[in-house]
Amino acid sequence: MKILVAVKRVIDYNVKVRPKADGSDVDLANVKMAINPFCEIAVEEAVRLKEAGTATEIVAVSIGPKQAQEQIRTALALGADRGIHVETDARMEPLAVAKTLKALIEKESPDLIIMGKQSIDADNNQTGQMLGALTAMPQGTFASEVKVADGKVAVTREVDGGLQTVELNLPAIVTTDLRLNEPRYASLPNIMKAKKKPLDTTTPDELGVSTEARVNLLKVELPPERQAGIKVPDVDTLVDKLKNEAKVI
Amino acid sequence: MSSTINRRDLDFLLYEVLNVEELCERELWSDHDRTSFDAVLDLADQIAEEKFLPLAAQLDEHEPEFDGEKVHILPGVKEAHEAYIEAGFMAAHVSNEDGGMQLPLTVSHAAQAIFSSANISALAYLGLTKSAANMLDVWGSDQLKQKYLPHMRSGRFYGTMCLSEPHAGSNLADIRTRAEPQEDGSYRLYGTKMWISGGEQDISENIVHMVLAKVPGAPAGVKGISLFLVPKYRLDENGNSAERNGVNLVGLNHKMGYRGTTNTLLNFGEKEPCVGYLMGKENEGLKCMFHMMNESRISVGMGAVTLGYAGYMHSLQYAKERPQGRLPGEKDPNSPQVNIIKHADVKRMLLQQKAYVEGGLYLALFCDKLVDDIRTGDAAQQKDLAIFMDLLTPIVKAWPSDYCLKANELAIQVLGGAGYTRDYPVERLYRDNRLNPIHEGTNGIQGMDLLGRKVRMNDGYGYQLLVRYLNETIAEAKNTEPLNEYAQSLEHALQALSATTEHLTSAASEDIKLATANSTVYLNAFGHVVVAWQWLKQALAANRGLAAAQGDDQDFYRGKLAACRYFYRYELPQIHTQLALLDQLDDTCLNMPEASF
Ligand SMILES: Cc1cc2nc3c(=O)[nH]c(=O)nc-3n(C[C@H](O)[C@H](O)[C@H](O)COP(=O)(O)OP(=O)(O)OC[C@H]3O[C@@H](n4cnc5c(N)ncnc54)[C@H](O)[C@@H]3O)c2cc1C
């Protein structure tokens, strides 16, 4: 079984994000970047499936600037077998990513696609679902457990009311939630091995995908600074303030 | 991302000042490039932050306990060690054939620095194991190596260094532990070792002690000391830990800091027979020990830096967030209080820490790079560099352990009352760091080593090299506009140091007691000149970087230039008072009668 894992280069979760001075976008200059935490969980799940003997090959894909190869190398150090880098400097929206992945799926014919449920930079939570629609593959989103057997994958989903398990025919798409697994650390020997694993590059053009943006980004600004809390004398005042000042009830 | 060491600073020192990437052009490290170095440091950041740092305060509060039979250490330590070992840090510096990552020392030590700033007392067991394994690798017989080395590299067995005895610390010549040769070629050991770090623990399957002892009939003094490998459990034919060897824990020492690392009084051969195996040759034990001395003294210096660094980072954060008081001239009592980082005196305390810890970090990494260069660099230069490294050894051990400890004291001061409580880490960092001027040769001993031996060795050739290297930097800085003020101060300082050095070395041939009476003062002045030189090198690199920098980078480089200025204006001038005292061969201390204290 072949697994395709999508990994995204995002701002490291420890970094305090700042907008550019002109508010045109987030400031990425000299900012530490890392693999999106949900994508790391996706890689870990794929590696566990391979270790269990269920999967035979893991292909890690990243779409983004030249430096996104660092995140592919991270995935390779964690256990992926080879990488594909789709190089582009465009601001990739979920639909463009989904289309790119579709084009790669046509080439690679994976049995399972595992990706994060969202990326911590844009928080869209759309790409997996769009990819499902574009490819007509079944999807199991927000996975907290994944079991593959007999050409099917059972995905336990974290939904509002609790857990829901769906069974999908392969090939299928799974998007990961936080509790699916705890990703391992890379190891130094594997970091060195990762340098020697194959990494192919291509571009959206070569794959025949348009990266044209559908959404205009108007402005990026910091949320208003939080005001200090106050103490209220009694419940009535609290209710009154919630109603009339905060206007939340 | 490490919260105890500024990664931007580490990257600056490695790539912009030391240019470690040039090491990748050498055969030995040709598999590496910046991406693999970065990946190593990223991984160290991650594991240190997630596994080592959260444990530090707990481990300090719940120090290991001995119930009369077993020692109990917080279970989190084992877990942190496992993460470290599984990630391959135990063998990061080891060759590829031996299962390591074949990293240059400079990079593996930089990764080590990240761990030790997070939690030095949890890390110490692993550092000791590495040193013991390195020693085995160099001096052990093939048979010993085969049996023990792979298990030490894999972290299954840990190691210790057993030099000190209750009556013999600074002066190892007087050790009494005895090793009696047996017919099968092994030895039986009898004696007591004091202060042994990691001498007992419940983490690893076995403990491999490296023990200094004397064989009966050996010459007196250091010439009669031999080195032995003494396991806690002897191995059976299959190489598994089997029978208990006669190394017994008498008790744990209860320390001021470094409390997560057990510190033990051990008896050898008291109850059961204690079998040891000779390493190297008889009577060459100190040679074997000191073969690794440069690296272990760099490690102690680096340890001191990282604790000072963690205190600096913490107090900096605190100063940015703690509102207190108003600036001089602000008369309105209703105006908001300013954060304390706005006060000039708090800035002084922060800048002083910055100058010490960033200066110390560079000093330690610089020496690591020297070791790498001695190993692989230009053959014509290797001999010079080795002599230069020997000269710097007492400095890299003592300067950070004095001044980065001062930094810890300043960090406490920045926090005010909060700094004096155990609710904040700065007092613990101080206590942890207080060890560093004491062990691995007290700083008093380092002063004697520098003035009594190192500056005079090879007819003062090491010192001449220092003069040459400093003059190169001075010449470069003289041509770099904003830095020529410092170039001149350094030139002046170097001339003064050279005059004093010459004076003291010639005085030594007449009255060695008088000439070395103030060797600690000499050590401090010498260290300050070395660090001033290195600050100038940092400033040159920062000045280059600043030309094209923007935003945070600009602030970073300006910070470097400010710290350099601080060092030249506040610190370096102090040496002239010290040198004047030395020049006079002052005997105030030397001739103080005991009875008059
Ligand atoms: C926490 C801790 C961990 C340690 N871990 C280890 C370990 O793992 N293995 C090990 O073997 N040892 C270890 N040591 C021992 C350490 O190396 C010794 O404490 C150190 O060498 C000093 O010896 P001492 O304590 O006997 O002090 P002393 O030698 O008695 O020194 C006391 C004072 O006298 C001064 N002094 C001594 N001789 C001279 C001289 N000739 N000239 C001028 N001044 C002098 C010293 O500078 C010092 O200030 C450890 C110690 C501590 C506290």
mmCIF file of C-alpha atoms in Angstrom, chain A:
data_model
loop_
_atom_site.group_PDB
_atom_site.id
_atom_site.type_symbol
_atom_site.label_atom_id
_atom_site.label_comp_id
_atom_site.label_asym_id
_atom_site.label_seq_id
_atom_site.Cartn_x
_atom_site.Cartn_y
_atom_site.Cartn_z
ATOM 1 C CA MET A 1 0.000 0.000 0.000
ATOM 2 C CA LYS A 2 1.258 3.422 -0.929
ATOM 3 C CA ILE A 3 0.547 6.472 1.208
ATOM 4 C CA LEU A 4 0.773 10.062 0.108
ATOM 5 C CA VAL A 5 1.283 12.550 2.944
ATOM 6 C CA ALA A 6 0.930 16.266 2.461
ATOM 7 C CA VAL A 7 3.104 18.522 4.610
ATOM 8 C CA LYS A 8 2.957 22.283 4.796
ATOM 9 C CA ARG A 9 5.623 24.804 5.732
ATOM 10 C CA VAL A 10 4.172 27.198 8.310
ATOM 11 C CA ILE A 11 5.377 29.593 10.988
ATOM 12 C CA ASP A 12 6.635 27.620 13.980
ATOM 13 C CA TYR A 13 3.917 27.381 16.590
ATOM 14 C CA ASN A 14 6.196 29.013 19.199
ATOM 15 C CA VAL A 15 6.642 32.182 17.185
ATOM 16 C CA LYS A 16 4.584 35.243 17.970
ATOM 17 C CA VAL A 17 3.093 36.161 14.619
ATOM 18 C CA ARG A 18 3.363 39.763 13.424
ATOM 19 C CA PRO A 19 1.788 41.530 10.488
ATOM 20 C CA LYS A 20 3.997 43.436 8.065
ATOM 21 C CA ALA A 21 4.211 47.152 8.731
ATOM 22 C CA ASP A 22 1.924 47.915 5.760
ATOM 23 C CA GLY A 23 -0.624 45.316 6.873
ATOM 24 C CA SER A 24 -0.418 43.537 3.501
ATOM 25 C CA ASP A 25 0.341 40.120 4.984
ATOM 26 C CA VAL A 26 1.997 38.283 7.849
ATOM 27 C CA ASP A 27 5.663 39.154 8.236
ATOM 28 C CA LEU A 28 7.735 36.076 7.403
ATOM 29 C CA ALA A 29 11.166 37.740 7.291
ATOM 30 C CA ASN A 30 13.636 35.846 9.514
ATOM 31 C CA VAL A 31 10.807 33.955 11.162
ATOM 32 C CA LYS A 32 11.365 30.372 12.200
ATOM 33 C CA MET A 33 9.327 28.025 10.030
ATOM 34 C CA ALA A 34 8.391 24.440 10.725
ATOM 35 C CA ILE A 35 6.253 21.600 9.552
ATOM 36 C CA ASN A 36 2.567 22.198 10.344
ATOM 37 C CA PRO A 37 1.793 20.218 13.552
ATOM 38 C CA PHE A 38 -1.230 18.469 11.997
ATOM 39 C CA CYS A 39 0.918 17.426 9.041
ATOM 40 C CA GLU A 40 3.497 16.042 11.448
ATOM 41 C CA ILE A 41 0.756 13.872 12.906
ATOM 42 C CA ALA A 42 -0.102 12.752 9.381
ATOM 43 C CA VAL A 43 3.502 11.718 8.750
ATOM 44 C CA GLU A 44 3.636 9.864 12.054
ATOM 45 C CA GLU A 45 0.466 7.936 11.216
ATOM 46 C CA ALA A 46 1.857 6.936 7.845
ATOM 47 C CA VAL A 47 5.129 5.824 9.426
ATOM 48 C CA ARG A 48 3.247 3.738 11.979
ATOM 49 C CA LEU A 49 1.282 2.075 9.195
ATOM 50 C CA LYS A 50 4.532 1.277 7.477
ATOM 51 C CA GLU A 51 6.112 -0.059 10.640
ATOM 52 C CA ALA A 52 3.060 -2.253 11.157
ATOM 53 C CA GLY A 53 3.625 -3.725 7.710
ATOM 54 C CA THR A 54 0.403 -2.236 6.331
ATOM 55 C CA ALA A 55 2.046 0.349 4.092
ATOM 56 C CA THR A 56 5.002 -0.203 1.818
ATOM 57 C CA GLU A 57 5.844 3.285 0.642
ATOM 58 C CA ILE A 58 5.344 6.797 1.966
ATOM 59 C CA VAL A 59 5.598 9.787 -0.348
ATOM 60 C CA ALA A 60 5.775 13.202 1.298
ATOM 61 C CA VAL A 61 4.537 16.162 -0.736
ATOM 62 C CA SER A 62 4.932 19.828 -0.037
ATOM 63 C CA ILE A 63 3.697 22.712 -2.121
ATOM 64 C CA GLY A 64 5.421 26.007 -1.548
ATOM 65 C CA PRO A 65 8.622 28.010 -1.895
ATOM 66 C CA LYS A 66 12.054 26.486 -2.363
ATOM 67 C CA GLN A 67 12.576 26.312 1.403
ATOM 68 C CA ALA A 68 9.598 23.966 1.771
ATOM 69 C CA GLN A 69 12.132 21.264 0.941
ATOM 70 C CA GLU A 70 13.232 21.596 4.573
ATOM 71 C CA GLN A 71 9.835 20.337 5.681
ATOM 72 C CA ILE A 72 10.018 17.488 3.190
ATOM 73 C CA ARG A 73 13.414 16.588 4.642
ATOM 74 C CA THR A 74 11.844 16.624 8.088
ATOM 75 C CA ALA A 75 9.184 14.208 6.880
ATOM 76 C CA LEU A 76 11.890 12.033 5.317
ATOM 77 C CA ALA A 77 13.825 12.081 8.603
ATOM 78 C CA LEU A 78 10.686 10.959 10.396
ATOM 79 C CA GLY A 79 10.339 7.967 8.057
ATOM 80 C CA ALA A 80 8.855 8.946 4.692
ATOM 81 C CA ASP A 81 10.596 7.239 1.751
ATOM 82 C CA ARG A 82 10.707 9.936 -0.872
ATOM 83 C CA GLY A 83 9.601 13.476 -1.433
ATOM 84 C CA ILE A 84 7.914 15.563 -4.082
ATOM 85 C CA HIS A 85 8.267 19.299 -3.974
ATOM 86 C CA VAL A 86 5.857 21.385 -6.003
ATOM 87 C CA GLU A 87 7.665 24.667 -6.113
ATOM 88 C CA THR A 88 5.712 27.891 -6.163
ATOM 89 C CA ASP A 89 5.927 31.297 -4.544
ATOM 90 C CA ALA A 90 2.222 31.914 -5.018
ATOM 91 C CA ARG A 91 -0.057 32.303 -2.010
ATOM 92 C CA MET A 92 -1.716 28.925 -2.304
ATOM 93 C CA GLU A 93 -5.365 28.760 -1.331
ATOM 94 C CA PRO A 94 -6.965 25.461 -0.289
ATOM 95 C CA LEU A 95 -8.541 24.947 -3.703
ATOM 96 C CA ALA A 96 -5.240 25.372 -5.523
ATOM 97 C CA VAL A 97 -3.570 22.987 -3.085
ATOM 98 C CA ALA A 98 -6.344 20.445 -3.556
ATOM 99 C CA LYS A 99 -6.024 20.691 -7.335
ATOM 100 C CA THR A 100 -2.279 20.248 -7.145
ATOM 101 C CA LEU A 101 -2.659 17.216 -4.927
ATOM 102 C CA LYS A 102 -5.242 15.798 -7.326
ATOM 103 C CA ALA A 103 -2.772 16.081 -10.172
ATOM 104 C CA LEU A 104 -0.144 14.268 -8.108
ATOM 105 C CA ILE A 105 -2.611 11.569 -7.094
ATOM 106 C CA GLU A 106 -3.290 10.894 -10.756
ATOM 107 C CA LYS A 107 0.421 10.349 -11.275
ATOM 108 C CA GLU A 108 1.206 8.456 -8.118
ATOM 109 C CA SER A 109 -2.007 6.471 -7.534
ATOM 110 C CA PRO A 110 -1.679 6.228 -3.750
ATOM 111 C CA ASP A 111 -4.061 4.012 -1.776
ATOM 112 C CA LEU A 112 -4.318 6.406 1.097
ATOM 113 C CA ILE A 113 -3.828 10.152 1.386
ATOM 114 C CA ILE A 114 -3.176 11.464 4.872
ATOM 115 C CA MET A 115 -3.089 15.170 5.572
ATOM 116 C CA GLY A 116 -3.632 17.583 8.446
ATOM 117 C CA LYS A 117 -7.181 18.740 9.096
ATOM 118 C CA GLN A 118 -5.931 22.315 8.867
ATOM 119 C CA SER A 119 -2.752 24.338 8.873
ATOM 120 C CA ILE A 120 -2.037 26.536 11.846
ATOM 121 C CA ASP A 121 -1.297 29.582 9.706
ATOM 122 C CA ALA A 122 -4.544 30.014 7.762
ATOM 123 C CA ASP A 123 -6.763 27.658 9.808
ATOM 124 C CA ASN A 124 -9.012 26.984 6.799
ATOM 125 C CA ASN A 125 -9.835 23.337 7.353
ATOM 126 C CA GLN A 126 -10.886 22.910 3.717
ATOM 127 C CA THR A 127 -8.182 21.228 1.684
ATOM 128 C CA GLY A 128 -8.938 17.605 2.549
ATOM 129 C CA GLN A 129 -12.624 18.082 1.914
ATOM 130 C CA MET A 130 -12.036 19.853 -1.422
ATOM 131 C CA LEU A 131 -9.662 17.116 -2.463
ATOM 132 C CA GLY A 132 -12.379 14.569 -1.656
ATOM 133 C CA ALA A 133 -14.812 16.415 -3.869
ATOM 134 C CA LEU A 134 -12.330 16.835 -6.736
ATOM 135 C CA THR A 135 -11.208 13.213 -6.753
ATOM 136 C CA ALA A 136 -14.501 11.649 -5.729
ATOM 137 C CA MET A 137 -12.630 9.706 -3.086
ATOM 138 C CA PRO A 138 -14.219 8.980 0.281
ATOM 139 C CA GLN A 139 -12.951 11.135 3.136
ATOM 140 C CA GLY A 140 -12.573 10.634 6.869
ATOM 141 C CA THR A 141 -11.844 13.968 8.502
ATOM 142 C CA PHE A 142 -10.663 14.851 12.054
ATOM 143 C CA ALA A 143 -9.290 11.374 12.593
ATOM 144 C CA SER A 144 -8.403 10.239 16.095
ATOM 145 C CA GLU A 145 -7.919 6.632 15.071
ATOM 146 C CA VAL A 146 -7.115 5.005 11.741
ATOM 147 C CA LYS A 147 -7.288 1.269 11.057
ATOM 148 C CA VAL A 148 -6.574 -0.229 7.664
ATOM 149 C CA ALA A 149 -7.761 -3.754 6.812
ATOM 150 C CA ASP A 150 -9.087 -5.636 3.771
ATOM 151 C CA GLY A 151 -8.939 -2.763 1.344
ATOM 152 C CA LYS A 152 -10.826 -0.509 3.690
ATOM 153 C CA VAL A 153 -9.937 2.109 6.244
ATOM 154 C CA ALA A 154 -11.910 2.657 9.435
ATOM 155 C CA VAL A 155 -11.577 6.233 10.638
ATOM 156 C CA THR A 156 -12.712 7.336 14.069
ATOM 157 C CA ARG A 157 -13.672 10.990 13.813
ATOM 158 C CA GLU A 158 -13.778 13.600 16.536
ATOM 159 C CA VAL A 159 -17.150 15.222 16.020
ATOM 160 C CA ASP A 160 -18.974 17.673 18.263
ATOM 161 C CA GLY A 161 -21.081 15.081 20.012
ATOM 162 C CA GLY A 162 -18.271 12.557 20.588
ATOM 163 C CA LEU A 163 -16.683 10.011 18.305
ATOM 164 C CA GLN A 164 -17.966 8.686 15.028
ATOM 165 C CA THR A 165 -16.434 5.827 13.098
ATOM 166 C CA VAL A 166 -16.726 5.626 9.338
ATOM 167 C CA GLU A 167 -15.485 2.907 7.041
ATOM 168 C CA LEU A 168 -14.134 3.992 3.680
ATOM 169 C CA ASN A 169 -13.107 2.082 0.606
ATOM 170 C CA LEU A 170 -9.556 2.657 -0.509
ATOM 171 C CA PRO A 171 -8.232 4.822 -2.016
ATOM 172 C CA ALA A 172 -9.377 7.342 0.555
ATOM 173 C CA ILE A 173 -8.482 10.617 2.207
ATOM 174 C CA VAL A 174 -7.889 10.992 5.923
ATOM 175 C CA THR A 175 -7.355 14.286 7.720
ATOM 176 C CA THR A 176 -5.753 14.179 11.136
ATOM 177 C CA ASP A 177 -6.841 15.617 14.445
ATOM 178 C CA LEU A 178 -4.540 16.328 17.384
ATOM 179 C CA ARG A 179 -5.222 13.177 19.326
ATOM 180 C CA LEU A 180 -4.480 10.738 16.516
ATOM 181 C CA ASN A 181 -0.958 10.130 17.756
ATOM 182 C CA GLU A 182 2.027 11.760 19.376
ATOM 183 C CA PRO A 183 4.678 12.297 16.722
ATOM 184 C CA ARG A 184 8.132 10.936 17.448
ATOM 185 C CA TYR A 185 11.301 12.975 17.399
ATOM 186 C CA ALA A 186 13.506 12.588 14.376
ATOM 187 C CA SER A 187 16.839 10.982 15.175
ATOM 188 C CA LEU A 188 20.262 12.191 14.146
ATOM 189 C CA PRO A 189 21.059 9.117 12.017
ATOM 190 C CA ASN A 190 17.704 9.485 10.248
ATOM 191 C CA ILE A 191 18.361 13.157 9.597
ATOM 192 C CA MET A 192 21.511 12.087 7.767
ATOM 193 C CA LYS A 193 19.701 9.313 5.894
ATOM 194 C CA ALA A 194 17.002 11.778 4.868
ATOM 195 C CA LYS A 195 19.592 13.811 2.997
ATOM 196 C CA LYS A 196 20.117 10.877 0.666
ATOM 197 C CA LYS A 197 16.471 10.005 0.033
ATOM 198 C CA PRO A 198 15.081 11.009 -3.372
ATOM 199 C CA LEU A 199 13.304 14.333 -3.649
ATOM 200 C CA ASP A 200 11.702 15.227 -6.992
ATOM 201 C CA THR A 201 10.638 18.706 -7.857
ATOM 202 C CA THR A 202 7.921 19.945 -10.142
ATOM 203 C CA THR A 203 5.759 23.050 -10.478
ATOM 204 C CA PRO A 204 2.023 23.768 -10.608
ATOM 205 C CA ASP A 205 2.559 24.724 -14.284
ATOM 206 C CA GLU A 206 4.043 21.363 -15.117
ATOM 207 C CA LEU A 207 1.106 19.721 -13.406
ATOM 208 C CA GLY A 208 -1.279 21.972 -15.310
ATOM 209 C CA VAL A 209 -2.717 23.584 -12.203
ATOM 210 C CA SER A 210 -3.634 27.222 -11.905
ATOM 211 C CA THR A 211 -2.531 28.921 -8.698
ATOM 212 C CA GLU A 212 -4.662 31.966 -9.255
ATOM 213 C CA ALA A 213 -6.071 33.360 -6.021
ATOM 214 C CA ARG A 214 -9.844 33.402 -5.609
ATOM 215 C CA VAL A 215 -9.856 35.405 -2.437
ATOM 216 C CA ASN A 216 -8.480 38.906 -2.053
ATOM 217 C CA LEU A 217 -6.421 39.481 1.031
ATOM 218 C CA LEU A 218 -7.372 42.962 2.148
ATOM 219 C CA LYS A 219 -5.497 43.499 5.371
ATOM 220 C CA VAL A 220 -3.687 41.680 8.153
ATOM 221 C CA GLU A 221 -3.726 43.217 11.611
ATOM 222 C CA LEU A 222 -3.224 42.182 15.212
ATOM 223 C CA PRO A 223 -6.348 41.530 17.275
ATOM 224 C CA PRO A 224 -7.152 44.339 19.713
ATOM 225 C CA GLU A 225 -5.152 44.071 22.898
ATOM 226 C CA ARG A 226 -7.040 42.347 25.668
ATOM 227 C CA GLN A 227 -8.260 44.624 28.417
ATOM 228 C CA ALA A 228 -7.619 43.733 32.051
ATOM 229 C CA GLY A 229 -10.495 41.903 33.757
ATOM 230 C CA ILE A 230 -12.671 43.420 36.452
ATOM 231 C CA LYS A 231 -14.372 42.031 39.526
ATOM 232 C CA VAL A 232 -18.143 42.360 39.721
ATOM 233 C CA PRO A 233 -19.956 42.555 43.074
ATOM 234 C CA ASP A 234 -22.746 40.068 42.265
ATOM 235 C CA VAL A 235 -24.349 37.861 39.658
ATOM 236 C CA ASP A 236 -26.888 40.483 38.639
ATOM 237 C CA THR A 237 -24.158 42.900 37.648
ATOM 238 C CA LEU A 238 -22.411 40.093 35.779
ATOM 239 C CA VAL A 239 -25.533 39.269 33.796
ATOM 240 C CA ASP A 240 -26.170 42.931 33.155
ATOM 241 C CA LYS A 241 -22.643 43.446 31.834
ATOM 242 C CA LEU A 242 -22.789 40.344 29.663
ATOM 243 C CA LYS A 243 -26.049 41.572 28.197
ATOM 244 C CA ASN A 244 -25.407 45.249 27.765
ATOM 245 C CA GLU A 245 -21.613 45.716 27.570
ATOM 246 C CA ALA A 246 -20.273 42.523 26.064
ATOM 247 C CA LYS A 247 -23.570 41.864 24.290
ATOM 248 C CA VAL A 248 -22.980 38.142 24.354
ATOM 249 C CA ILE A 249 -26.255 37.028 25.903
#
